[in-house]
């Protein structure tokens, strides 16, 4: 027991736990250079046994996953900030702007669009762009509007 404490200073002071009648003890994630292991001490009959379990791969994977989660969180925060910025630009445009997906489903409009077409955002979102084209064809607005379609 004395020799073990020289190799594992983490065990200094464990004497009091063992003297208090505790029959087992565990230290997780002890590091030595690039090796990680768990150390378990337990009483077996009249002797104390020490078991070392190599957990290097598990801890390395855990650290890698944690780092990736942190990086994804930072990227997500940047993405949200970029979206807010783009939304502010779209909202401040004086011209009507309608954003659709590839199938022509309306995903975003700006206040100028609402004012021009007299539709609320809720009435247009997730609707086909056809609703606006039909509205324009049935009104006199068509002759005074300049439409520009941009596809990417």
mmCIF file with all atom_site columns, C-alpha atoms in Angstrom:
data_model
loop_
_atom_site.group_PDB
_atom_site.id
_atom_site.type_symbol
_atom_site.label_atom_id
_atom_site.label_alt_id
_atom_site.label_comp_id
_atom_site.label_asym_id
_atom_site.label_entity_id
_atom_site.label_seq_id
_atom_site.pdbx_PDB_ins_code
_atom_site.Cartn_x
_atom_site.Cartn_y
_atom_site.Cartn_z
_atom_site.occupancy
_atom_site.B_iso_or_equiv
_atom_site.pdbx_formal_charge
_atom_site.auth_seq_id
_atom_site.auth_comp_id
_atom_site.auth_asym_id
_atom_site.auth_atom_id
_atom_site.pdbx_PDB_model_num
ATOM 1   C CA . UNK A 1 1   ? 0.000   0.000   0.000   1.00 0.00 ? 1   UNK A CA 1
ATOM 2   C CA . UNK A 1 2   ? 2.857   2.391   0.789   1.00 0.00 ? 2   UNK A CA 1
ATOM 3   C CA . UNK A 1 3   ? 4.510   1.737   -2.600  1.00 0.00 ? 3   UNK A CA 1
ATOM 4   C CA . UNK A 1 4   ? 1.300   2.439   -4.512  1.00 0.00 ? 4   UNK A CA 1
ATOM 5   C CA . UNK A 1 5   ? 1.037   5.953   -3.049  1.00 0.00 ? 5   UNK A CA 1
ATOM 6   C CA . UNK A 1 6   ? 4.470   6.789   -4.422  1.00 0.00 ? 6   UNK A CA 1
ATOM 7   C CA . UNK A 1 7   ? 3.279   6.009   -7.965  1.00 0.00 ? 7   UNK A CA 1
ATOM 8   C CA . UNK A 1 8   ? -0.190  7.491   -7.465  1.00 0.00 ? 8   UNK A CA 1
ATOM 9   C CA . UNK A 1 9   ? -0.124  10.693  -5.428  1.00 0.00 ? 9   UNK A CA 1
ATOM 10  C CA . UNK A 1 10  ? -3.917  10.803  -5.973  1.00 0.00 ? 10  UNK A CA 1
ATOM 11  C CA . UNK A 1 11  ? -4.119  8.168   -3.229  1.00 0.00 ? 11  UNK A CA 1
ATOM 12  C CA . UNK A 1 12  ? -2.508  10.335  -0.554  1.00 0.00 ? 12  UNK A CA 1
ATOM 13  C CA . UNK A 1 13  ? -5.070  10.741  2.191   1.00 0.00 ? 13  UNK A CA 1
ATOM 14  C CA . UNK A 1 14  ? -7.040  7.657   1.253   1.00 0.00 ? 14  UNK A CA 1
ATOM 15  C CA . UNK A 1 15  ? -5.925  6.026   4.498   1.00 0.00 ? 15  UNK A CA 1
ATOM 16  C CA . UNK A 1 16  ? -8.654  7.772   6.445   1.00 0.00 ? 16  UNK A CA 1
ATOM 17  C CA . UNK A 1 17  ? -11.360 6.485   4.091   1.00 0.00 ? 17  UNK A CA 1
ATOM 18  C CA . UNK A 1 18  ? -10.116 2.934   4.435   1.00 0.00 ? 18  UNK A CA 1
ATOM 19  C CA . UNK A 1 19  ? -9.838  3.222   8.207   1.00 0.00 ? 19  UNK A CA 1
ATOM 20  C CA . UNK A 1 20  ? -13.465 4.450   8.390   1.00 0.00 ? 20  UNK A CA 1
ATOM 21  C CA . UNK A 1 21  ? -14.592 1.063   7.099   1.00 0.00 ? 21  UNK A CA 1
ATOM 22  C CA . UNK A 1 22  ? -15.135 1.929   3.459   1.00 0.00 ? 22  UNK A CA 1
ATOM 23  C CA . UNK A 1 23  ? -14.609 -1.287  1.498   1.00 0.00 ? 23  UNK A CA 1
ATOM 24  C CA . UNK A 1 24  ? -14.170 0.221   -1.979  1.00 0.00 ? 24  UNK A CA 1
ATOM 25  C CA . UNK A 1 25  ? -12.973 3.382   -3.647  1.00 0.00 ? 25  UNK A CA 1
ATOM 26  C CA . UNK A 1 26  ? -12.704 4.545   -7.251  1.00 0.00 ? 26  UNK A CA 1
ATOM 27  C CA . UNK A 1 27  ? -10.829 7.315   -9.052  1.00 0.00 ? 27  UNK A CA 1
ATOM 28  C CA . UNK A 1 28  ? -11.842 7.951   -12.660 1.00 0.00 ? 28  UNK A CA 1
ATOM 29  C CA . UNK A 1 29  ? -9.839  9.455   -15.498 1.00 0.00 ? 29  UNK A CA 1
ATOM 30  C CA . UNK A 1 30  ? -6.381  9.450   -13.960 1.00 0.00 ? 30  UNK A CA 1
ATOM 31  C CA . UNK A 1 31  ? -3.942  10.715  -16.565 1.00 0.00 ? 31  UNK A CA 1
ATOM 32  C CA . UNK A 1 32  ? -0.353  9.723   -17.155 1.00 0.00 ? 32  UNK A CA 1
ATOM 33  C CA . UNK A 1 33  ? 1.130   11.230  -20.305 1.00 0.00 ? 33  UNK A CA 1
ATOM 34  C CA . UNK A 1 34  ? -1.286  10.098  -23.057 1.00 0.00 ? 34  UNK A CA 1
ATOM 35  C CA . UNK A 1 35  ? -2.819  7.255   -21.034 1.00 0.00 ? 35  UNK A CA 1
ATOM 36  C CA . UNK A 1 36  ? -6.060  7.507   -19.059 1.00 0.00 ? 36  UNK A CA 1
ATOM 37  C CA . UNK A 1 37  ? -7.287  4.902   -16.648 1.00 0.00 ? 37  UNK A CA 1
ATOM 38  C CA . UNK A 1 38  ? -9.708  4.300   -13.819 1.00 0.00 ? 38  UNK A CA 1
ATOM 39  C CA . UNK A 1 39  ? -8.315  3.066   -10.536 1.00 0.00 ? 39  UNK A CA 1
ATOM 40  C CA . UNK A 1 40  ? -10.470 0.908   -8.258  1.00 0.00 ? 40  UNK A CA 1
ATOM 41  C CA . UNK A 1 41  ? -9.466  -0.191  -4.811  1.00 0.00 ? 41  UNK A CA 1
ATOM 42  C CA . UNK A 1 42  ? -11.561 -2.732  -2.966  1.00 0.00 ? 42  UNK A CA 1
ATOM 43  C CA . UNK A 1 43  ? -11.226 -5.076  -0.059  1.00 0.00 ? 43  UNK A CA 1
ATOM 44  C CA . UNK A 1 44  ? -11.073 -8.718  -0.983  1.00 0.00 ? 44  UNK A CA 1
ATOM 45  C CA . UNK A 1 45  ? -11.108 -11.018 2.020   1.00 0.00 ? 45  UNK A CA 1
ATOM 46  C CA . UNK A 1 46  ? -8.366  -9.573  4.287   1.00 0.00 ? 46  UNK A CA 1
ATOM 47  C CA . UNK A 1 47  ? -6.414  -7.882  1.484   1.00 0.00 ? 47  UNK A CA 1
ATOM 48  C CA . UNK A 1 48  ? -6.814  -4.759  -0.601  1.00 0.00 ? 48  UNK A CA 1
ATOM 49  C CA . UNK A 1 49  ? -6.923  -5.170  -4.357  1.00 0.00 ? 49  UNK A CA 1
ATOM 50  C CA . UNK A 1 50  ? -6.148  -2.479  -6.942  1.00 0.00 ? 50  UNK A CA 1
ATOM 51  C CA . UNK A 1 51  ? -7.561  -2.701  -10.451 1.00 0.00 ? 51  UNK A CA 1
ATOM 52  C CA . UNK A 1 52  ? -6.501  -0.383  -13.265 1.00 0.00 ? 52  UNK A CA 1
ATOM 53  C CA . UNK A 1 53  ? -8.770  -0.122  -16.319 1.00 0.00 ? 53  UNK A CA 1
ATOM 54  C CA . UNK A 1 54  ? -7.502  1.532   -19.503 1.00 0.00 ? 54  UNK A CA 1
ATOM 55  C CA . UNK A 1 55  ? -10.088 4.138   -20.548 1.00 0.00 ? 55  UNK A CA 1
ATOM 56  C CA . UNK A 1 56  ? -7.820  6.094   -22.914 1.00 0.00 ? 56  UNK A CA 1
ATOM 57  C CA . UNK A 1 57  ? -9.950  5.493   -25.997 1.00 0.00 ? 57  UNK A CA 1
ATOM 58  C CA . UNK A 1 58  ? -13.206 6.379   -24.235 1.00 0.00 ? 58  UNK A CA 1
ATOM 59  C CA . UNK A 1 59  ? -11.817 9.596   -22.737 1.00 0.00 ? 59  UNK A CA 1
ATOM 60  C CA . UNK A 1 60  ? -10.199 10.608  -26.028 1.00 0.00 ? 60  UNK A CA 1
ATOM 61  C CA . UNK A 1 61  ? -13.523 10.098  -27.834 1.00 0.00 ? 61  UNK A CA 1
ATOM 62  C CA . UNK A 1 62  ? -15.375 12.009  -25.113 1.00 0.00 ? 62  UNK A CA 1
ATOM 63  C CA . UNK A 1 63  ? -12.946 14.932  -25.433 1.00 0.00 ? 63  UNK A CA 1
ATOM 64  C CA . UNK A 1 64  ? -13.264 14.875  -29.227 1.00 0.00 ? 64  UNK A CA 1
ATOM 65  C CA . UNK A 1 65  ? -17.066 14.852  -29.055 1.00 0.00 ? 65  UNK A CA 1
ATOM 66  C CA . UNK A 1 66  ? -17.050 17.644  -26.510 1.00 0.00 ? 66  UNK A CA 1
ATOM 67  C CA . UNK A 1 67  ? -14.784 19.752  -28.717 1.00 0.00 ? 67  UNK A CA 1
ATOM 68  C CA . UNK A 1 68  ? -16.973 19.108  -31.755 1.00 0.00 ? 68  UNK A CA 1
ATOM 69  C CA . UNK A 1 69  ? -20.110 20.003  -29.783 1.00 0.00 ? 69  UNK A CA 1
ATOM 70  C CA . UNK A 1 70  ? -18.498 23.270  -28.698 1.00 0.00 ? 70  UNK A CA 1
ATOM 71  C CA . UNK A 1 71  ? -17.452 24.074  -32.267 1.00 0.00 ? 71  UNK A CA 1
ATOM 72  C CA . UNK A 1 72  ? -20.960 23.296  -33.549 1.00 0.00 ? 72  UNK A CA 1
ATOM 73  C CA . UNK A 1 73  ? -22.440 25.533  -30.883 1.00 0.00 ? 73  UNK A CA 1
ATOM 74  C CA . UNK A 1 74  ? -20.186 28.395  -31.974 1.00 0.00 ? 74  UNK A CA 1
ATOM 75  C CA . UNK A 1 75  ? -21.084 27.830  -35.628 1.00 0.00 ? 75  UNK A CA 1
ATOM 76  C CA . UNK A 1 76  ? -24.778 27.736  -34.756 1.00 0.00 ? 76  UNK A CA 1
ATOM 77  C CA . UNK A 1 77  ? -24.452 31.030  -32.876 1.00 0.00 ? 77  UNK A CA 1
ATOM 78  C CA . UNK A 1 78  ? -22.727 32.572  -35.906 1.00 0.00 ? 78  UNK A CA 1
ATOM 79  C CA . UNK A 1 79  ? -25.441 31.223  -38.191 1.00 0.00 ? 79  UNK A CA 1
ATOM 80  C CA . UNK A 1 80  ? -28.180 32.717  -35.991 1.00 0.00 ? 80  UNK A CA 1
ATOM 81  C CA . UNK A 1 81  ? -26.393 36.084  -35.981 1.00 0.00 ? 81  UNK A CA 1
ATOM 82  C CA . UNK A 1 82  ? -26.055 35.975  -39.775 1.00 0.00 ? 82  UNK A CA 1
ATOM 83  C CA . UNK A 1 83  ? -29.738 35.123  -40.160 1.00 0.00 ? 83  UNK A CA 1
ATOM 84  C CA . UNK A 1 84  ? -30.730 38.032  -37.912 1.00 0.00 ? 84  UNK A CA 1
ATOM 85  C CA . UNK A 1 85  ? -28.542 40.347  -39.988 1.00 0.00 ? 85  UNK A CA 1
ATOM 86  C CA . UNK A 1 86  ? -30.033 39.144  -43.290 1.00 0.00 ? 86  UNK A CA 1
ATOM 87  C CA . UNK A 1 87  ? -33.551 39.405  -41.849 1.00 0.00 ? 87  UNK A CA 1
ATOM 88  C CA . UNK A 1 88  ? -32.844 43.027  -40.870 1.00 0.00 ? 88  UNK A CA 1
ATOM 89  C CA . UNK A 1 89  ? -31.617 43.799  -44.391 1.00 0.00 ? 89  UNK A CA 1
ATOM 90  C CA . UNK A 1 90  ? -34.668 42.179  -45.973 1.00 0.00 ? 90  UNK A CA 1
ATOM 91  C CA . UNK A 1 91  ? -37.032 44.000  -43.606 1.00 0.00 ? 91  UNK A CA 1
ATOM 92  C CA . UNK A 1 92  ? -35.469 47.366  -44.398 1.00 0.00 ? 92  UNK A CA 1
ATOM 93  C CA . UNK A 1 93  ? -35.611 47.062  -48.208 1.00 0.00 ? 93  UNK A CA 1
ATOM 94  C CA . UNK A 1 94  ? -37.929 49.669  -49.725 1.00 0.00 ? 94  UNK A CA 1
ATOM 95  C CA . UNK A 1 95  ? -38.863 47.299  -52.600 1.00 0.00 ? 95  UNK A CA 1
ATOM 96  C CA . UNK A 1 96  ? -41.077 44.267  -52.195 1.00 0.00 ? 96  UNK A CA 1
ATOM 97  C CA . UNK A 1 97  ? -39.063 41.096  -51.764 1.00 0.00 ? 97  UNK A CA 1
ATOM 98  C CA . UNK A 1 98  ? -40.366 37.546  -51.773 1.00 0.00 ? 98  UNK A CA 1
ATOM 99  C CA . UNK A 1 99  ? -38.065 34.621  -51.018 1.00 0.00 ? 99  UNK A CA 1
ATOM 100 C CA . UNK A 1 100 ? -39.146 31.163  -52.151 1.00 0.00 ? 100 UNK A CA 1
ATOM 101 C CA . UNK A 1 101 ? -37.621 27.734  -52.145 1.00 0.00 ? 101 UNK A CA 1
ATOM 102 C CA . UNK A 1 102 ? -36.898 25.801  -55.360 1.00 0.00 ? 102 UNK A CA 1
ATOM 103 C CA . UNK A 1 103 ? -40.516 24.609  -55.561 1.00 0.00 ? 103 UNK A CA 1
ATOM 104 C CA . UNK A 1 104 ? -41.874 28.178  -55.419 1.00 0.00 ? 104 UNK A CA 1
ATOM 105 C CA . UNK A 1 105 ? -43.091 28.003  -51.830 1.00 0.00 ? 105 UNK A CA 1
ATOM 106 C CA . UNK A 1 106 ? -42.867 31.381  -50.092 1.00 0.00 ? 106 UNK A CA 1
ATOM 107 C CA . UNK A 1 107 ? -40.398 31.293  -47.196 1.00 0.00 ? 107 UNK A CA 1
ATOM 108 C CA . UNK A 1 108 ? -39.998 34.990  -46.430 1.00 0.00 ? 108 UNK A CA 1
ATOM 109 C CA . UNK A 1 109 ? -41.456 38.355  -47.341 1.00 0.00 ? 109 UNK A CA 1
ATOM 110 C CA . UNK A 1 110 ? -40.620 41.870  -46.250 1.00 0.00 ? 110 UNK A CA 1
ATOM 111 C CA . UNK A 1 111 ? -42.922 44.652  -44.996 1.00 0.00 ? 111 UNK A CA 1
ATOM 112 C CA . UNK A 1 112 ? -42.913 46.341  -48.429 1.00 0.00 ? 112 UNK A CA 1
ATOM 113 C CA . UNK A 1 113 ? -44.462 43.172  -49.899 1.00 0.00 ? 113 UNK A CA 1
ATOM 114 C CA . UNK A 1 114 ? -47.172 43.149  -47.254 1.00 0.00 ? 114 UNK A CA 1
ATOM 115 C CA . UNK A 1 115 ? -47.956 46.794  -47.875 1.00 0.00 ? 115 UNK A CA 1
ATOM 116 C CA . UNK A 1 116 ? -48.010 46.455  -51.673 1.00 0.00 ? 116 UNK A CA 1
ATOM 117 C CA . UNK A 1 117 ? -50.054 43.256  -51.874 1.00 0.00 ? 117 UNK A CA 1
ATOM 118 C CA . UNK A 1 118 ? -52.174 43.833  -48.763 1.00 0.00 ? 118 UNK A CA 1
ATOM 119 C CA . UNK A 1 119 ? -51.497 40.322  -47.485 1.00 0.00 ? 119 UNK A CA 1
ATOM 120 C CA . UNK A 1 120 ? -50.203 39.525  -44.020 1.00 0.00 ? 120 UNK A CA 1
ATOM 121 C CA . UNK A 1 121 ? -47.044 37.498  -43.609 1.00 0.00 ? 121 UNK A CA 1
ATOM 122 C CA . UNK A 1 122 ? -49.075 34.641  -42.120 1.00 0.00 ? 122 UNK A CA 1
ATOM 123 C CA . UNK A 1 123 ? -51.301 34.549  -45.223 1.00 0.00 ? 123 UNK A CA 1
ATOM 124 C CA . UNK A 1 124 ? -48.335 34.198  -47.590 1.00 0.00 ? 124 UNK A CA 1
ATOM 125 C CA . UNK A 1 125 ? -45.756 32.059  -45.784 1.00 0.00 ? 125 UNK A CA 1
ATOM 126 C CA . UNK A 1 126 ? -45.624 28.447  -46.957 1.00 0.00 ? 126 UNK A CA 1
ATOM 127 C CA . UNK A 1 127 ? -47.989 29.247  -49.852 1.00 0.00 ? 127 UNK A CA 1
ATOM 128 C CA . UNK A 1 128 ? -47.134 28.895  -53.511 1.00 0.00 ? 128 UNK A CA 1
ATOM 129 C CA . UNK A 1 129 ? -45.836 31.990  -55.301 1.00 0.00 ? 129 UNK A CA 1
ATOM 130 C CA . UNK A 1 130 ? -48.797 31.396  -57.641 1.00 0.00 ? 130 UNK A CA 1
ATOM 131 C CA . UNK A 1 131 ? -51.066 33.121  -55.100 1.00 0.00 ? 131 UNK A CA 1
ATOM 132 C CA . UNK A 1 132 ? -49.185 36.377  -55.672 1.00 0.00 ? 132 UNK A CA 1
ATOM 133 C CA . UNK A 1 133 ? -48.998 35.971  -59.436 1.00 0.00 ? 133 UNK A CA 1
ATOM 134 C CA . UNK A 1 134 ? -52.745 35.369  -59.578 1.00 0.00 ? 134 UNK A CA 1
ATOM 135 C CA . UNK A 1 135 ? -53.361 38.428  -57.420 1.00 0.00 ? 135 UNK A CA 1
ATOM 136 C CA . UNK A 1 136 ? -51.204 40.557  -59.697 1.00 0.00 ? 136 UNK A CA 1
ATOM 137 C CA . UNK A 1 137 ? -52.935 39.275  -62.837 1.00 0.00 ? 137 UNK A CA 1
ATOM 138 C CA . UNK A 1 138 ? -56.365 40.101  -61.446 1.00 0.00 ? 138 UNK A CA 1
ATOM 139 C CA . UNK A 1 139 ? -55.538 43.669  -60.428 1.00 0.00 ? 139 UNK A CA 1
ATOM 140 C CA . UNK A 1 140 ? -54.412 46.821  -62.086 1.00 0.00 ? 140 UNK A CA 1
ATOM 141 C CA . UNK A 1 141 ? -51.157 46.619  -60.090 1.00 0.00 ? 141 UNK A CA 1
ATOM 142 C CA . UNK A 1 142 ? -49.598 44.465  -62.782 1.00 0.00 ? 142 UNK A CA 1
ATOM 143 C CA . UNK A 1 143 ? -49.156 47.323  -65.213 1.00 0.00 ? 143 UNK A CA 1
ATOM 144 C CA . UNK A 1 144 ? -47.361 49.505  -62.683 1.00 0.00 ? 144 UNK A CA 1
ATOM 145 C CA . UNK A 1 145 ? -45.078 46.796  -61.288 1.00 0.00 ? 145 UNK A CA 1
ATOM 146 C CA . UNK A 1 146 ? -41.641 45.856  -62.442 1.00 0.00 ? 146 UNK A CA 1
ATOM 147 C CA . UNK A 1 147 ? -41.047 42.181  -61.587 1.00 0.00 ? 147 UNK A CA 1
ATOM 148 C CA . UNK A 1 148 ? -37.615 40.664  -61.385 1.00 0.00 ? 148 UNK A CA 1
ATOM 149 C CA . UNK A 1 149 ? -37.098 36.951  -60.904 1.00 0.00 ? 149 UNK A CA 1
ATOM 150 C CA . UNK A 1 150 ? -33.754 35.747  -59.627 1.00 0.00 ? 150 UNK A CA 1
ATOM 151 C CA . UNK A 1 151 ? -33.046 32.021  -59.568 1.00 0.00 ? 151 UNK A CA 1
ATOM 152 C CA . UNK A 1 152 ? -30.010 30.260  -58.190 1.00 0.00 ? 152 UNK A CA 1
#
